[in-house]
Amino acid sequence: MEGSGPYNPRTVEEVFRDFKGRRAGMIKALTTDVEEFFHQCDPEKENLCLYGFPSEQWEVNLPAEEVPPELPEPALGINFARDGMQERDWLSLVAVHSDAWLLAVAFYFGARFGFDRNDRKRLFGMINDLPTIFEVVSGTSKKQVKDKTSGSNHSSNKSKPISKPQRASEPRATEPPQGKFSKGSQPKENDEGLDEDDEEEHGDTLCGACGENYASDEFWICCDICEKWFHGKCVKITPARAEHIKQYKCPSCSNKRARQ
């Protein structure tokens, strides 16, 4: 199986890195690579599992043959329900089981290498600061961000959604205009605190592909269909290319319309 091997993280930080890598791979399978994931989960095949690897790669494969397995195993038979449910519901179900598997693997390492109470608490705290795969796939994390910021005292929030940072092609202003492109690395004059304000205002916006938080020094693009934000690098869109896109559709929405 690709990505398997004698990899055994032994510290809290190493286990968390392992968790983040596996999580990123599984999010990729359920978002940007969803067409390929859907194709591989053929209901005619045997019990299949979705695996995530520390290298941020994913794989659909049969479960491990050895008993007991080297690591806890993901949910079996995710392919059988593919055609019997709405695609969104099926992906959400796979996401929930993937979250459970990631926690099982992380705390398996913790038990194996003797993490004490404080280590386990610290590991869970680090994990809990990230949105779950289910929250990323279902868009729940975006709704939580909106609820969290709805009571903000910034009057600008009333006129634009929190997940709509500034247009890449327009100069930074005191009140960033609405737009579907965002890049916080535009030149700033006489306002050194703007970058921190932008980070604070949009810091809870999450990438629909990798699930990471908004950063003011990275290029982002918003899907005009599902309204999720993505790192340009995650969806292979550069600022120059984005300027020529009239309506951007993320990989998930593009693949969904193609199947329809």
mmCIF file of N, CA, C and O in Angstrom, residues 131-204:
data_model
loop_
_atom_site.group_PDB
_atom_site.id
_atom_site.type_symbol
_atom_site.label_atom_id
_atom_site.label_comp_id
_atom_site.label_asym_id
_atom_site.label_seq_id
_atom_site.Cartn_x
_atom_site.Cartn_y
_atom_site.Cartn_z
ATOM 1 N N PRO A 131 -10.401 22.667 11.721
ATOM 2 C CA PRO A 131 -11.745 22.188 11.380
ATOM 3 C C PRO A 131 -11.681 20.721 10.987
ATOM 4 O O PRO A 131 -10.675 20.252 10.447
ATOM 5 N N THR A 132 -12.725 19.981 11.277
ATOM 6 C CA THR A 132 -12.759 18.576 10.901
ATOM 7 C C THR A 132 -12.913 18.445 9.384
ATOM 8 O O THR A 132 -13.281 19.404 8.698
ATOM 9 N N ILE A 133 -12.635 17.254 8.879
ATOM 10 C CA ILE A 133 -12.829 17.001 7.453
ATOM 11 C C ILE A 133 -14.301 17.209 7.100
ATOM 12 O O ILE A 133 -14.630 17.793 6.065
ATOM 13 N N PHE A 134 -15.194 16.757 7.961
ATOM 14 C CA PHE A 134 -16.635 16.929 7.720
ATOM 15 C C PHE A 134 -16.990 18.402 7.598
ATOM 16 O O PHE A 134 -17.759 18.804 6.719
ATOM 17 N N GLU A 135 -16.425 19.231 8.476
ATOM 18 C CA GLU A 135 -16.726 20.662 8.441
ATOM 19 C C GLU A 135 -16.230 21.300 7.146
ATOM 20 O O GLU A 135 -16.891 22.170 6.588
ATOM 21 N N VAL A 136 -15.069 20.854 6.667
ATOM 22 C CA VAL A 136 -14.541 21.395 5.413
ATOM 23 C C VAL A 136 -15.393 20.950 4.225
ATOM 24 O O VAL A 136 -15.777 21.754 3.372
ATOM 25 N N VAL A 137 -15.723 19.655 4.178
ATOM 26 C CA VAL A 137 -16.465 19.099 3.043
ATOM 27 C C VAL A 137 -17.895 19.616 2.989
ATOM 28 O O VAL A 137 -18.422 19.941 1.924
ATOM 29 N N SER A 138 -18.539 19.720 4.149
ATOM 30 C CA SER A 138 -19.945 20.133 4.190
ATOM 31 C C SER A 138 -20.125 21.646 4.176
ATOM 32 O O SER A 138 -21.232 22.139 3.966
ATOM 33 N N GLY A 139 -19.036 22.378 4.404
ATOM 34 C CA GLY A 139 -19.138 23.831 4.461
ATOM 35 C C GLY A 139 -19.547 24.339 5.827
ATOM 36 O O GLY A 139 -19.752 25.538 6.014
ATOM 37 N N THR A 140 -19.644 23.446 6.822
ATOM 38 C CA THR A 140 -20.050 23.852 8.166
ATOM 39 C C THR A 140 -19.074 24.832 8.771
ATOM 40 O O THR A 140 -19.462 25.763 9.476
ATOM 41 N N SER A 141 -17.778 24.644 8.499
ATOM 42 C CA SER A 141 -16.764 25.529 9.068
ATOM 43 C C SER A 141 -16.964 26.955 8.599
ATOM 44 O O SER A 141 -16.759 27.901 9.346
ATOM 45 N N LYS A 142 -17.394 27.132 7.335
ATOM 46 C CA LYS A 142 -17.641 28.475 6.803
ATOM 47 C C LYS A 142 -18.818 29.125 7.515
ATOM 48 O O LYS A 142 -18.793 30.307 7.840
ATOM 49 N N LYS A 143 -19.867 28.334 7.802
ATOM 50 C CA LYS A 143 -21.030 28.874 8.504
ATOM 51 C C LYS A 143 -20.649 29.293 9.918
ATOM 52 O O LYS A 143 -21.117 30.295 10.435
ATOM 53 N N GLN A 144 -19.760 28.501 10.562
ATOM 54 C CA GLN A 144 -19.333 28.847 11.912
ATOM 55 C C GLN A 144 -18.557 30.152 11.914
ATOM 56 O O GLN A 144 -18.684 30.955 12.827
ATOM 57 N N VAL A 145 -17.752 30.364 10.870
ATOM 58 C CA VAL A 145 -17.004 31.614 10.764
ATOM 59 C C VAL A 145 -17.957 32.793 10.654
ATOM 60 O O VAL A 145 -17.785 33.816 11.291
ATOM 61 N N LYS A 146 -19.010 32.645 9.828
ATOM 62 C CA LYS A 146 -19.983 33.732 9.668
ATOM 63 C C LYS A 146 -20.695 34.025 10.986
ATOM 64 O O LYS A 146 -20.909 35.173 11.356
ATOM 65 N N ASP A 147 -21.085 32.959 11.722
ATOM 66 C CA ASP A 147 -21.763 33.161 12.993
ATOM 67 C C ASP A 147 -20.846 33.862 13.987
ATOM 68 O O ASP A 147 -21.264 34.722 14.754
ATOM 69 N N LYS A 148 -19.577 33.479 13.968
ATOM 70 C CA LYS A 148 -18.619 34.036 14.902
ATOM 71 C C LYS A 148 -18.391 35.512 14.651
ATOM 72 O O LYS A 148 -18.175 36.292 15.578
ATOM 73 N N THR A 149 -18.435 35.905 13.393
ATOM 74 C CA THR A 149 -18.129 37.293 13.040
ATOM 75 C C THR A 149 -19.363 38.170 12.887
ATOM 76 O O THR A 149 -19.248 39.357 12.629
ATOM 77 N N SER A 150 -20.556 37.594 13.040
ATOM 78 C CA SER A 150 -21.779 38.362 12.816
ATOM 79 C C SER A 150 -21.943 39.482 13.835
ATOM 80 O O SER A 150 -22.588 40.490 13.574
ATOM 81 N N GLY A 151 -21.360 39.294 15.027
ATOM 82 C CA GLY A 151 -21.497 40.315 16.057
ATOM 83 C C GLY A 151 -20.342 41.287 16.088
ATOM 84 O O GLY A 151 -20.183 42.032 17.061
ATOM 85 N N SER A 152 -19.531 41.297 15.053
ATOM 86 C CA SER A 152 -18.350 42.169 15.016
ATOM 87 C C SER A 152 -18.765 43.636 15.005
ATOM 88 O O SER A 152 -19.798 44.022 14.478
ATOM 89 N N ASN A 153 -17.920 44.475 15.604
ATOM 90 C CA ASN A 153 -18.193 45.910 15.645
ATOM 91 C C ASN A 153 -17.744 46.634 14.395
ATOM 92 O O ASN A 153 -17.941 47.837 14.269
ATOM 93 N N HIS A 154 -17.082 45.914 13.461
ATOM 94 C CA HIS A 154 -16.637 46.572 12.232
ATOM 95 C C HIS A 154 -17.844 46.835 11.341
ATOM 96 O O HIS A 154 -18.519 45.912 10.909
ATOM 97 N N SER A 155 -18.104 48.068 11.036
ATOM 98 C CA SER A 155 -19.260 48.400 10.209
ATOM 99 C C SER A 155 -19.122 47.843 8.810
ATOM 100 O O SER A 155 -20.108 47.611 8.120
ATOM 101 N N SER A 156 -17.870 47.611 8.356
ATOM 102 C CA SER A 156 -17.672 47.094 6.999
ATOM 103 C C SER A 156 -18.242 45.705 6.854
ATOM 104 O O SER A 156 -18.574 45.274 5.753
ATOM 105 N N ASN A 157 -18.367 44.959 7.963
ATOM 106 C CA ASN A 157 -18.892 43.596 7.897
ATOM 107 C C ASN A 157 -20.351 43.581 7.463
ATOM 108 O O ASN A 157 -20.850 42.580 6.976
ATOM 109 N N LYS A 158 -21.060 44.682 7.653
ATOM 110 C CA LYS A 158 -22.465 44.717 7.274
ATOM 111 C C LYS A 158 -22.629 44.795 5.764
ATOM 112 O O LYS A 158 -23.660 44.419 5.221
ATOM 113 N N SER A 159 -21.622 45.295 5.091
ATOM 114 C CA SER A 159 -21.738 45.493 3.660
ATOM 115 C C SER A 159 -21.059 44.431 2.829
ATOM 116 O O SER A 159 -21.198 44.399 1.628
ATOM 117 N N LYS A 160 -20.270 43.520 3.484
ATOM 118 C CA LYS A 160 -19.609 42.455 2.724
ATOM 119 C C LYS A 160 -19.404 41.243 3.605
ATOM 120 O O LYS A 160 -19.222 41.367 4.815
ATOM 121 N N PRO A 161 -19.458 40.021 3.026
ATOM 122 C CA PRO A 161 -19.248 38.802 3.798
ATOM 123 C C PRO A 161 -17.826 38.753 4.311
ATOM 124 O O PRO A 161 -16.905 39.288 3.710
ATOM 125 N N ILE A 162 -17.618 38.043 5.439
ATOM 126 C CA ILE A 162 -16.287 37.922 6.010
ATOM 127 C C ILE A 162 -15.358 37.193 5.059
ATOM 128 O O ILE A 162 -14.158 37.396 5.063
ATOM 129 N N SER A 163 -15.913 36.306 4.222
ATOM 130 C CA SER A 163 -15.057 35.500 3.357
ATOM 131 C C SER A 163 -14.790 36.170 2.020
ATOM 132 O O SER A 163 -14.401 35.527 1.074
ATOM 133 N N LYS A 164 -15.025 37.462 1.926
ATOM 134 C CA LYS A 164 -14.761 38.173 0.675
ATOM 135 C C LYS A 164 -13.661 39.206 0.880
ATOM 136 O O LYS A 164 -13.931 40.391 1.052
ATOM 137 N N PRO A 165 -12.366 38.778 0.934
ATOM 138 C CA PRO A 165 -11.289 39.758 1.019
ATOM 139 C C PRO A 165 -11.158 40.539 -0.281
ATOM 140 O O PRO A 165 -11.969 40.395 -1.183
ATOM 141 N N GLN A 166 -10.069 41.312 -0.394
ATOM 142 C CA GLN A 166 -10.003 42.263 -1.483
ATOM 143 C C GLN A 166 -9.610 41.640 -2.818
ATOM 144 O O GLN A 166 -9.048 40.564 -2.878
ATOM 145 N N ARG A 167 -9.927 42.353 -3.916
ATOM 146 C CA ARG A 167 -9.558 41.933 -5.262
ATOM 147 C C ARG A 167 -8.055 42.065 -5.436
ATOM 148 O O ARG A 167 -7.447 43.023 -5.019
ATOM 149 N N ALA A 168 -7.475 41.055 -6.103
ATOM 150 C CA ALA A 168 -6.026 41.088 -6.289
ATOM 151 C C ALA A 168 -5.602 42.224 -7.197
ATOM 152 O O ALA A 168 -4.527 42.769 -7.073
ATOM 153 N N SER A 169 -6.469 42.585 -8.132
ATOM 154 C CA SER A 169 -6.079 43.557 -9.143
ATOM 155 C C SER A 169 -6.258 45.000 -8.688
ATOM 156 O O SER A 169 -5.898 45.919 -9.389
ATOM 157 N N GLU A 170 -6.846 45.205 -7.508
ATOM 158 C CA GLU A 170 -7.105 46.545 -7.051
ATOM 159 C C GLU A 170 -6.185 46.905 -5.902
ATOM 160 O O GLU A 170 -5.850 46.065 -5.089
ATOM 161 N N PRO A 171 -5.749 48.162 -5.804
ATOM 162 C CA PRO A 171 -4.853 48.559 -4.717
ATOM 163 C C PRO A 171 -5.547 48.464 -3.374
ATOM 164 O O PRO A 171 -6.764 48.620 -3.268
ATOM 165 N N ARG A 172 -4.774 48.177 -2.355
ATOM 166 C CA ARG A 172 -5.321 48.066 -1.007
ATOM 167 C C ARG A 172 -5.848 49.415 -0.537
ATOM 168 O O ARG A 172 -5.190 50.431 -0.682
ATOM 169 N N ALA A 173 -7.043 49.387 0.006
ATOM 170 C CA ALA A 173 -7.627 50.611 0.555
ATOM 171 C C ALA A 173 -7.938 50.387 2.017
ATOM 172 O O ALA A 173 -7.858 49.280 2.519
ATOM 173 N N THR A 174 -8.354 51.462 2.710
ATOM 174 C CA THR A 174 -8.704 51.320 4.118
ATOM 175 C C THR A 174 -9.862 50.363 4.286
ATOM 176 O O THR A 174 -9.901 49.564 5.203
ATOM 177 N N GLU A 175 -10.850 50.409 3.381
ATOM 178 C CA GLU A 175 -11.953 49.452 3.364
ATOM 179 C C GLU A 175 -11.790 48.574 2.135
ATOM 180 O O GLU A 175 -12.088 49.012 1.025
ATOM 181 N N PRO A 176 -11.309 47.324 2.266
ATOM 182 C CA PRO A 176 -11.090 46.478 1.092
ATOM 183 C C PRO A 176 -12.380 46.236 0.345
ATOM 184 O O PRO A 176 -13.397 45.912 0.950
ATOM 185 N N PRO A 177 -12.408 46.426 -0.984
ATOM 186 C CA PRO A 177 -13.627 46.205 -1.765
ATOM 187 C C PRO A 177 -13.959 44.744 -1.891
ATOM 188 O O PRO A 177 -13.121 43.885 -1.668
ATOM 189 N N GLN A 178 -15.204 44.453 -2.279
ATOM 190 C CA GLN A 178 -15.611 43.079 -2.492
ATOM 191 C C GLN A 178 -14.922 42.527 -3.738
ATOM 192 O O GLN A 178 -14.542 43.256 -4.627
ATOM 193 N N GLY A 179 -14.842 41.201 -3.806
ATOM 194 C CA GLY A 179 -14.268 40.592 -4.994
ATOM 195 C C GLY A 179 -14.013 39.133 -4.766
ATOM 196 O O GLY A 179 -14.034 38.655 -3.649
ATOM 197 N N LYS A 180 -13.762 38.401 -5.860
ATOM 198 C CA LYS A 180 -13.547 36.966 -5.717
ATOM 199 C C LYS A 180 -12.071 36.597 -5.718
ATOM 200 O O LYS A 180 -11.728 35.442 -5.566
ATOM 201 N N PHE A 181 -11.162 37.585 -5.903
ATOM 202 C CA PHE A 181 -9.741 37.322 -5.811
ATOM 203 C C PHE A 181 -9.204 38.012 -4.573
ATOM 204 O O PHE A 181 -9.614 39.106 -4.234
ATOM 205 N N SER A 182 -8.241 37.400 -3.923
ATOM 206 C CA SER A 182 -7.652 38.014 -2.748
ATOM 207 C C SER A 182 -6.174 37.726 -2.694
ATOM 208 O O SER A 182 -5.758 36.591 -2.805
ATOM 209 N N LYS A 183 -5.409 38.779 -2.540
ATOM 210 C CA LYS A 183 -3.989 38.606 -2.291
ATOM 211 C C LYS A 183 -3.530 39.730 -1.400
ATOM 212 O O LYS A 183 -3.602 40.885 -1.760
ATOM 213 N N GLY A 184 -3.071 39.389 -0.221
ATOM 214 C CA GLY A 184 -2.742 40.402 0.765
ATOM 215 C C GLY A 184 -1.363 40.989 0.603
ATOM 216 O O GLY A 184 -0.919 41.747 1.441
ATOM 217 N N SER A 185 -0.638 40.625 -0.447
ATOM 218 C CA SER A 185 0.734 41.094 -0.591
ATOM 219 C C SER A 185 0.834 42.347 -1.450
ATOM 220 O O SER A 185 1.870 42.647 -1.999
ATOM 221 N N GLN A 186 -0.273 43.093 -1.630
ATOM 222 C CA GLN A 186 -0.232 44.339 -2.381
ATOM 223 C C GLN A 186 0.567 45.397 -1.606
ATOM 224 O O GLN A 186 0.622 45.380 -0.381
ATOM 225 N N PRO A 187 1.177 46.375 -2.290
ATOM 226 C CA PRO A 187 1.946 47.411 -1.593
ATOM 227 C C PRO A 187 1.059 48.206 -0.652
ATOM 228 O O PRO A 187 -0.093 48.495 -0.948
ATOM 229 N N LYS A 188 1.631 48.597 0.482
ATOM 230 C CA LYS A 188 0.891 49.373 1.479
ATOM 231 C C LYS A 188 1.639 50.673 1.729
ATOM 232 O O LYS A 188 2.854 50.703 1.865
ATOM 233 N N GLU A 189 0.913 51.781 1.829
ATOM 234 C CA GLU A 189 1.530 53.061 2.100
ATOM 235 C C GLU A 189 0.887 53.686 3.323
ATOM 236 O O GLU A 189 -0.330 53.788 3.411
ATOM 237 N N ASN A 190 1.735 54.114 4.278
ATOM 238 C CA ASN A 190 1.289 54.842 5.456
ATOM 239 C C ASN A 190 0.284 54.077 6.304
ATOM 240 O O ASN A 190 -0.557 54.644 6.953
ATOM 241 N N ASP A 191 0.328 52.753 6.259
ATOM 242 C CA ASP A 191 -0.620 51.997 7.083
ATOM 243 C C ASP A 191 -0.036 50.620 7.364
ATOM 244 O O ASP A 191 -0.455 49.633 6.793
ATOM 245 N N GLU A 192 0.906 50.552 8.289
ATOM 246 C CA GLU A 192 1.566 49.295 8.576
ATOM 247 C C GLU A 192 0.658 48.325 9.307
ATOM 248 O O GLU A 192 0.906 47.132 9.336
ATOM 249 N N GLY A 193 -0.392 48.830 9.929
ATOM 250 C CA GLY A 193 -1.277 47.943 10.686
ATOM 251 C C GLY A 193 -2.338 47.276 9.852
ATOM 252 O O GLY A 193 -3.081 46.449 10.344
ATOM 253 N N LEU A 194 -2.438 47.618 8.554
ATOM 254 C CA LEU A 194 -3.504 47.057 7.721
ATOM 255 C C LEU A 194 -3.377 45.562 7.581
ATOM 256 O O LEU A 194 -4.367 44.841 7.577
ATOM 257 N N ASP A 195 -2.155 45.057 7.441
ATOM 258 C CA ASP A 195 -1.963 43.627 7.241
ATOM 259 C C ASP A 195 -2.471 42.840 8.433
ATOM 260 O O ASP A 195 -3.102 41.802 8.295
ATOM 261 N N GLU A 196 -2.202 43.381 9.652
ATOM 262 C CA GLU A 196 -2.679 42.718 10.853
ATOM 263 C C GLU A 196 -4.193 42.771 10.930
ATOM 264 O O GLU A 196 -4.839 41.809 11.342
ATOM 265 N N ASP A 197 -4.792 43.905 10.537
ATOM 266 C CA ASP A 197 -6.250 44.012 10.555
ATOM 267 C C ASP A 197 -6.873 43.015 9.585
ATOM 268 O O ASP A 197 -7.883 42.390 9.885
ATOM 269 N N ASP A 198 -6.270 42.890 8.390
ATOM 270 C CA ASP A 198 -6.790 41.961 7.385
ATOM 271 C C ASP A 198 -6.708 40.534 7.890
ATOM 272 O O ASP A 198 -7.631 39.744 7.716
ATOM 273 N N GLU A 199 -5.578 40.220 8.549
ATOM 274 C CA GLU A 199 -5.389 38.870 9.085
ATOM 275 C C GLU A 199 -6.427 38.567 10.151
ATOM 276 O O GLU A 199 -7.005 37.492 10.216
ATOM 277 N N GLU A 200 -6.692 39.580 11.012
ATOM 278 C CA GLU A 200 -7.652 39.389 12.090
ATOM 279 C C GLU A 200 -9.067 39.228 11.554
ATOM 280 O O GLU A 200 -9.835 38.392 11.994
ATOM 281 N N GLU A 201 -9.412 40.059 10.542
ATOM 282 C CA GLU A 201 -10.774 40.049 10.017
ATOM 283 C C GLU A 201 -11.086 38.760 9.270
ATOM 284 O O GLU A 201 -12.169 38.226 9.367
ATOM 285 N N HIS A 202 -10.105 38.268 8.490
ATOM 286 C CA HIS A 202 -10.353 37.106 7.645
ATOM 287 C C HIS A 202 -9.617 35.861 8.113
ATOM 288 O O HIS A 202 -9.570 34.863 7.392
ATOM 289 N N GLY A 203 -9.050 35.900 9.305
ATOM 290 C CA GLY A 203 -8.200 34.814 9.771
ATOM 291 C C GLY A 203 -8.910 33.482 9.905
ATOM 292 O O GLY A 203 -8.275 32.435 9.895
ATOM 293 N N ASP A 204 -10.236 33.486 10.061
ATOM 294 C CA ASP A 204 -10.975 32.244 10.214
ATOM 295 C C ASP A 204 -11.531 31.715 8.896
ATOM 296 O O ASP A 204 -12.228 30.709 8.878
#
